[in-house]
Short mmCIF file of C-alpha atoms in Angstrom, two decimals:
data_model
loop_
_atom_site.label_atom_id
_atom_site.label_comp_id
_atom_site.label_asym_id
_atom_site.label_seq_id
_atom_site.Cartn_x
_atom_site.Cartn_y
_atom_site.Cartn_z
CA MET W 1 0.05 -0.05 0.01
CA GLU W 2 2.77 2.30 0.83
CA ASN W 3 4.54 1.54 -2.17
CA LEU W 4 1.40 2.30 -4.17
CA MET W 5 1.05 5.80 -2.54
CA LEU W 6 4.76 6.41 -3.35
CA LEU W 7 3.98 5.50 -7.07
CA SER W 8 0.87 7.62 -7.32
CA GLY W 9 2.93 10.71 -5.87
CA SER W 10 5.64 9.92 -8.19
CA CYS W 11 3.17 10.01 -11.11
CA LYS W 12 1.58 13.23 -10.08
CA VAL W 13 5.08 14.95 -9.87
CA THR W 14 6.02 13.70 -13.17
CA THR W 15 2.73 14.83 -14.82
CA THR W 16 3.14 18.13 -13.30
CA LEU W 17 6.81 18.52 -14.52
CA LEU W 18 5.55 17.23 -17.92
CA LEU W 19 2.78 20.09 -18.05
CA THR W 20 5.21 22.65 -16.95
CA VAL W 21 7.83 21.73 -19.62
CA LEU W 22 5.19 21.64 -22.22
CA GLY W 23 3.83 25.04 -21.21
CA PHE W 24 7.17 26.43 -21.16
CA ALA W 25 7.92 25.03 -24.92
CA ARG W 26 4.75 26.49 -26.01
CA CYS W 27 6.13 29.96 -25.10
CA LEU W 28 9.52 29.38 -27.15
CA PRO W 29 9.90 30.49 -30.75
CA LEU W 30 9.60 27.79 -33.20
CA ASP W 31 12.73 28.96 -34.98
CA ASP W 32 15.66 30.63 -33.66
CA ASP W 33 15.91 32.55 -37.17
CA SER W 34 12.85 34.41 -36.10
CA VAL W 35 14.10 35.90 -33.07
CA CYS W 36 15.55 39.47 -33.49
CA THR W 37 18.40 40.49 -31.04
CA ALA W 38 19.28 43.69 -32.56
CA GLU W 39 19.19 46.69 -30.77
CA ASP W 40 15.58 47.71 -29.60
CA LEU W 41 15.14 50.52 -32.25
CA ALA W 42 16.22 51.41 -35.73
CA LYS W 43 14.79 54.13 -37.92
CA TYR W 44 14.53 53.91 -41.90
CA SER W 45 13.59 55.97 -44.65
CA ILE W 46 11.45 54.18 -47.33
CA VAL W 47 11.48 55.34 -50.92
CA PHE W 48 8.80 54.40 -53.35
CA THR W 49 9.59 54.80 -57.02
CA GLY W 50 6.91 54.58 -59.66
CA LYS W 51 7.99 52.95 -62.87
CA TRP W 52 4.64 52.64 -64.60
CA SER W 53 5.39 54.39 -67.92
CA GLN W 54 3.66 54.14 -71.46
CA VAL W 55 6.83 52.71 -72.78
CA ALA W 56 6.99 49.79 -70.48
CA PHE W 57 3.35 49.31 -70.22
CA PRO W 58 1.72 50.46 -73.54
CA LYS W 59 -1.30 48.72 -73.46
CA GLN W 60 -4.37 50.80 -72.54
CA TYR W 61 -2.12 53.11 -70.65
CA PRO W 62 -4.40 55.81 -68.91
CA LEU W 63 -3.65 59.26 -70.35
CA TYR W 64 -6.77 61.11 -68.78
CA ARG W 65 -9.72 61.04 -66.79
CA PRO W 66 -7.52 60.27 -64.71
CA PRO W 67 -4.24 59.86 -66.05
CA ALA W 68 -1.81 57.10 -64.53
CA GLN W 69 -0.77 57.95 -61.04
CA TRP W 70 -0.29 56.39 -57.50
CA SER W 71 -2.31 56.71 -54.38
CA PRO W 72 -0.66 57.67 -51.09
CA LEU W 73 1.44 54.84 -49.60
CA LEU W 74 0.07 53.48 -46.32
CA GLY W 75 2.34 51.30 -44.29
CA VAL W 76 2.43 49.66 -40.88
CA VAL W 77 5.38 48.14 -38.68
CA HIS W 78 4.22 44.81 -36.92
CA SER W 79 4.99 41.33 -35.59
CA SER W 80 4.13 38.18 -37.24
CA ASP W 81 0.92 38.32 -35.41
CA TYR W 82 -0.43 40.70 -38.01
CA ASN W 83 -0.92 40.72 -41.76
CA MET W 84 -1.87 43.82 -43.67
CA TRP W 85 -2.66 41.78 -46.75
CA LYS W 86 -1.28 38.34 -47.92
CA LYS W 87 -0.84 36.83 -51.30
CA ASN W 88 -3.62 33.76 -51.84
CA GLU W 89 -5.68 34.99 -48.82
CA PHE W 90 -8.93 37.14 -48.74
CA ALA W 91 -8.47 40.80 -48.46
CA SER W 92 -10.08 42.43 -45.41
CA ASN W 93 -12.75 45.03 -45.79
CA GLY W 94 -10.13 47.90 -45.21
CA MET W 95 -7.74 46.65 -47.77
CA ARG W 96 -10.86 46.14 -50.27
CA ASP W 97 -11.71 50.10 -49.52
CA PHE W 98 -8.09 50.75 -50.11
CA ALA W 99 -7.71 48.94 -53.34
CA GLU W 100 -10.87 49.88 -55.06
CA ARG W 101 -11.19 53.50 -53.94
CA GLY W 102 -7.83 54.44 -52.06
CA GLU W 103 -9.91 55.12 -48.74
CA THR W 104 -7.80 54.48 -45.73
CA TRP W 105 -10.18 54.82 -42.76
CA THR W 106 -11.40 51.48 -42.40
CA LEU W 107 -7.97 49.81 -42.97
CA MET W 108 -6.27 52.08 -40.26
CA LYS W 109 -8.99 51.21 -37.86
CA GLU W 110 -8.25 47.37 -38.52
CA ILE W 111 -4.59 48.10 -37.83
CA GLU W 112 -5.15 50.05 -34.73
CA ALA W 113 -7.55 47.45 -33.60
CA ALA W 114 -4.79 44.82 -34.19
CA GLY W 115 -2.32 46.86 -32.16
CA GLU W 116 -4.59 47.27 -29.19
CA LYS W 117 -5.93 43.75 -28.84
CA ILE W 118 -2.56 41.64 -29.55
CA GLN W 119 -0.02 44.28 -29.23
CA SER W 120 1.08 43.20 -32.71
CA VAL W 121 1.55 46.69 -34.41
CA HIS W 122 4.43 49.08 -33.42
CA GLY W 123 3.31 52.19 -35.77
CA ILE W 124 1.68 53.38 -38.80
CA PHE W 125 3.51 55.43 -41.61
CA SER W 126 2.47 57.03 -44.78
CA ALA W 127 4.01 58.71 -47.96
CA PRO W 128 2.46 61.43 -50.11
CA ALA W 129 0.76 60.40 -53.59
CA ILE W 130 2.64 60.60 -56.77
CA SER W 131 0.57 62.39 -59.56
CA SER W 132 2.07 60.47 -62.48
CA GLY W 133 2.84 56.81 -63.28
CA THR W 134 6.66 57.50 -62.76
CA GLY W 135 8.01 59.42 -59.89
CA GLN W 136 9.12 59.09 -56.20
CA THR W 137 7.55 59.58 -52.81
CA SER W 138 9.28 58.96 -49.35
CA ALA W 139 8.66 58.64 -45.45
CA ASP W 140 10.62 57.59 -42.57
CA PHE W 141 9.51 55.05 -39.86
CA GLU W 142 10.73 53.22 -36.95
CA VAL W 143 11.07 49.31 -36.20
CA HIS W 144 11.45 47.50 -33.06
CA SER W 145 13.00 44.37 -32.18
CA ARG W 146 9.59 42.87 -31.12
CA HIS W 147 8.18 44.32 -34.14
CA PRO W 148 10.57 44.04 -37.07
CA LEU W 149 8.20 43.42 -40.05
CA VAL W 150 7.02 46.00 -42.54
CA SER W 151 4.05 45.93 -44.76
CA PHE W 152 2.63 48.56 -47.14
CA ALA W 153 0.31 48.86 -50.06
CA VAL W 154 0.06 51.63 -52.87
CA ARG W 155 -3.03 51.61 -55.06
CA ILE W 156 -2.63 51.65 -58.84
CA VAL W 157 -4.89 54.69 -60.21
CA PRO W 158 -6.90 54.29 -62.00
CA SER W 159 -7.83 50.33 -61.57
CA PRO W 160 -10.52 48.21 -60.38
CA ASP W 161 -8.69 46.71 -57.25
CA TRP W 162 -5.14 46.63 -58.17
CA PHE W 163 -2.18 47.66 -56.00
CA VAL W 164 1.52 47.07 -55.32
CA GLY W 165 3.15 46.50 -52.04
CA ILE W 166 5.10 44.23 -49.66
CA ASP W 167 3.72 41.83 -47.08
CA SER W 168 5.96 41.32 -43.90
CA LEU W 169 9.25 41.99 -45.05
CA ASN W 170 11.73 41.40 -41.97
CA LEU W 171 14.35 44.14 -41.79
CA CYS W 172 15.93 42.33 -38.77
CA GLU W 173 19.00 40.01 -39.56
CA LYS W 174 19.26 38.20 -36.45
CA ASP W 175 21.71 40.39 -34.31
CA HIS W 176 21.57 43.51 -36.53
CA TRP W 177 19.25 45.55 -38.67
CA ALA W 178 19.71 45.45 -42.51
CA GLU W 179 21.32 48.42 -44.15
CA GLN W 180 19.56 48.83 -47.02
CA ILE W 181 16.87 46.69 -48.98
CA SER W 182 15.44 47.28 -52.51
CA VAL W 183 12.64 45.22 -54.08
CA GLU W 184 11.09 45.29 -57.42
CA LEU W 185 7.30 45.29 -57.20
CA SER W 186 4.53 43.81 -59.30
CA PRO W 187 0.79 44.50 -59.56
CA TYR W 188 -1.53 42.54 -57.34
CA ASP W 189 -5.50 41.99 -57.80
CA ALA W 190 -7.19 42.33 -54.44
CA GLY W 191 -9.94 39.98 -55.61
CA THR W 192 -12.72 42.12 -54.76
CA ASP W 193 -13.70 43.78 -58.29
CA SER W 194 -13.90 41.86 -61.52
CA GLY W 195 -12.75 44.66 -64.04
CA PHE W 196 -10.38 43.59 -66.70
CA THR W 197 -8.99 47.12 -67.66
CA PHE W 198 -7.54 50.13 -65.90
CA SER W 199 -10.82 51.99 -66.52
CA SER W 200 -13.49 49.17 -65.86
CA PRO W 201 -16.52 50.42 -64.19
CA ASN W 202 -17.04 48.82 -60.74
CA PHE W 203 -18.17 45.41 -60.82
CA ALA W 204 -18.10 43.54 -57.44
CA THR W 205 -16.35 39.90 -57.38
CA ILE W 206 -18.95 37.70 -55.74
CA PRO W 207 -17.92 35.66 -53.98
CA GLN W 208 -14.76 37.30 -53.17
CA GLU W 209 -11.40 35.72 -54.39
CA PRO W 210 -8.00 35.76 -52.56
CA VAL W 211 -5.41 38.42 -53.37
CA THR W 212 -3.29 37.26 -56.49
CA GLU W 213 -0.28 38.33 -58.43
CA ILE W 214 -1.11 39.84 -61.71
CA THR W 215 1.29 38.45 -64.36
CA CYS W 216 1.73 38.83 -68.24
CA SER W 217 -0.52 35.77 -68.76
CA SER W 218 -2.77 35.94 -65.79
CA PRO W 219 -5.57 36.85 -65.94
CA SER W 220 -5.59 34.80 -69.29
CA HIS W 221 -7.94 37.50 -71.14
CA PRO W 222 -7.03 39.47 -74.10
CA ALA W 223 -8.87 42.48 -72.68
CA ASN W 224 -6.75 42.70 -69.43
CA SER W 225 -4.74 45.71 -69.29
CA PHE W 226 -1.41 43.67 -68.19
CA TYR W 227 -1.91 40.99 -70.83
CA TYR W 228 1.33 40.45 -72.59
CA PRO W 229 1.43 36.87 -73.97
CA LYS W 230 4.60 37.22 -75.68
CA LEU W 231 6.48 38.29 -72.44
CA LYS W 232 7.91 35.97 -70.06
CA ASN W 233 7.38 38.27 -67.15
CA LEU W 234 6.08 41.91 -66.70
CA PRO W 235 8.60 44.53 -66.06
CA PRO W 236 8.58 45.85 -62.54
CA ILE W 237 5.86 48.33 -62.18
CA ALA W 238 7.63 49.98 -59.17
CA ARG W 239 10.35 49.68 -56.82
CA VAL W 240 10.90 50.29 -53.05
CA THR W 241 14.11 51.04 -51.34
CA MET W 242 14.35 51.03 -47.41
CA ILE W 243 17.63 52.66 -46.05
CA LYS W 244 18.70 52.42 -42.36
CA LEU W 245 19.39 56.07 -40.95
CA LYS W 246 22.34 56.42 -38.84
CA ARG W 247 22.40 57.86 -35.29
CA SER W 248 25.30 59.27 -33.44
CA LYS W 249 26.55 57.75 -30.09
CA LEU W 250 24.24 60.10 -28.14
CA GLY W 251 21.15 59.14 -30.16
CA PHE W 252 20.98 62.07 -32.32
CA PRO W 253 20.15 61.79 -36.16
CA VAL W 254 23.28 61.85 -38.16
CA PRO W 255 22.94 64.24 -41.57
CA GLN W 256 21.86 61.85 -44.16
CA PRO W 257 22.74 62.19 -47.89
CA ASN W 258 19.55 62.63 -50.08
CA VAL W 259 17.94 59.12 -50.04
CA THR W 260 16.03 59.92 -53.07
CA ALA W 261 19.01 60.88 -55.07
CA ILE W 262 20.69 57.61 -53.96
CA ASP W 263 17.84 55.87 -55.34
CA ASN W 264 18.30 57.43 -58.71
CA GLU W 265 22.13 57.13 -58.85
CA ILE W 266 21.78 53.92 -61.01
CA GLU W 267 19.03 54.92 -63.75
CA ASP W 268 17.23 51.91 -64.91
CA THR W 269 17.38 51.04 -68.45
CA ILE W 270 14.02 51.83 -69.81
CA SER W 271 12.33 48.76 -70.42
CA GLU W 272 10.37 48.94 -73.81
CA THR W 273 7.55 46.42 -73.80
CA PRO W 274 6.47 45.68 -77.49
CA LEU W 275 2.79 45.95 -78.14
CA ASP W 276 1.49 44.14 -81.48
CA CYS W 277 -1.22 45.31 -83.47
CA GLU W 278 -4.44 43.83 -82.63
CA THR W 279 -7.37 43.68 -85.27
CA SER W 280 -11.11 42.42 -85.35
CA LEU W 281 -12.08 39.41 -87.24
CA TRP W 282 -12.93 40.00 -91.00
CA SER W 283 -16.25 40.95 -91.81
CA SER W 284 -18.24 38.82 -94.11
CA TRP W 285 -17.66 39.16 -97.86
CA GLY W 286 -19.61 41.78 -99.60
CA LEU W 287 -21.73 41.16 -102.70
CA CYS W 288 -19.99 40.08 -105.84
CA ARG W 289 -19.97 42.81 -108.60
CA GLY W 290 -18.93 42.71 -112.11
CA PRO W 291 -20.41 42.17 -115.68
CA CYS W 292 -22.01 39.11 -117.04
CA GLY W 293 -19.68 36.45 -118.45
CA LEU W 294 -16.65 37.95 -116.49
CA LEU W 295 -15.19 37.38 -113.03
CA GLY W 296 -16.09 39.95 -110.67
CA THR W 297 -14.62 41.17 -107.32
CA LYS W 298 -15.92 40.98 -103.74
CA SER W 299 -14.43 42.59 -100.53
CA ARG W 300 -14.23 42.22 -96.90
CA THR W 301 -12.78 44.73 -94.12
CA ARG W 302 -11.44 44.61 -90.66
CA TYR W 303 -10.71 47.32 -88.24
CA ILE W 304 -7.91 47.95 -85.49
CA HIS W 305 -8.58 47.05 -81.86
CA LEU W 306 -5.12 47.97 -80.65
CA HIS W 307 -2.42 50.22 -82.57
CA PRO W 308 1.21 48.79 -82.30
CA ALA W 309 3.77 50.46 -80.10
CA ASN W 310 7.40 49.98 -79.20
CA ASN W 311 8.40 48.20 -82.42
CA GLY W 312 5.47 45.66 -82.17
CA THR W 313 4.03 43.71 -85.11
CA PRO W 314 2.50 46.29 -87.42
CA CYS W 315 -1.04 46.20 -88.30
CA PRO W 316 -1.90 43.91 -91.57
CA ASN W 317 -4.01 45.05 -94.28
CA LEU W 318 -7.44 45.97 -93.37
CA ASN W 319 -9.16 45.39 -96.68
CA GLU W 320 -9.01 42.32 -98.82
CA GLU W 321 -10.53 41.54 -102.20
CA ALA W 322 -11.09 38.23 -104.21
CA ASP W 323 -12.34 37.31 -107.60
CA CYS W 324 -15.92 35.72 -107.67
CA GLU W 325 -18.77 35.14 -110.23
CA PRO W 326 -21.15 37.86 -110.05
CA ASP W 327 -24.59 36.94 -108.61
CA ASN W 328 -26.81 39.51 -110.40
CA CYS W 329 -24.73 40.63 -113.41
CA VAL W 330 -25.98 43.25 -115.77
#
């Protein structure tokens, strides 16, 4: 009996220790690479460069009402517990409003709520809009060792629900902060509007679809503004550069060179995207005209859907004639 009591007590102790160890293990990070041991705070400058030019993206390039431009940049510094948006997942209501109309109120409320509820957000930052398809805008932001991830979005204007951005870029490299990071950006579809072209009218996607990357062949529809089936990849539509700002030993900011100028020092070679001529199908043949006993002629026509650009395939003949036997000769 005494042995049974000792065994029972031993089992209780073992179970308690096991639960304690399991509870402790649950608090540990799953991967040492995810732990940031750099100094608590670091400050960065972010430079967004629009590369949406008529030379690089000639198809249906918006020239007026409104012309090609970029919305203000909205970004957030956060931990892995939060996502502003994520590829192959559904956009939030706030992200939908931002991607479709450039409205930030709902998205900012979502970010603030995540920060208050699970302490996953360190701060929000923004940069001014760009009034053309090419140009730059910039802002400063601060990261923390417990919040080393950066996400942002910029709406493509005009568009149904298209945007560019970055999801959860980690600026912490284990025991130090990255000095400079540049990323070429591609367009994304928020999955909330079914328009194919930059100027498509509002047409809600029901049911909503996940966020997807737009490529030169997807969506696979000739009407799509980014559909270039002869390309392997779309040229980058934008670029973002983040540069760590230096501080003195006393913590005061050190005078920095012009970050925008640094980003422009290496000028990109302008990528010319060839745009082939696109025509309609041939019309039906017209009446065969001519005198009796001799061959007559009939004709058909087609018209241009899309004019060529940047050394693309020129348009073929738009009129064609053929010999025929007159139906009603005179």
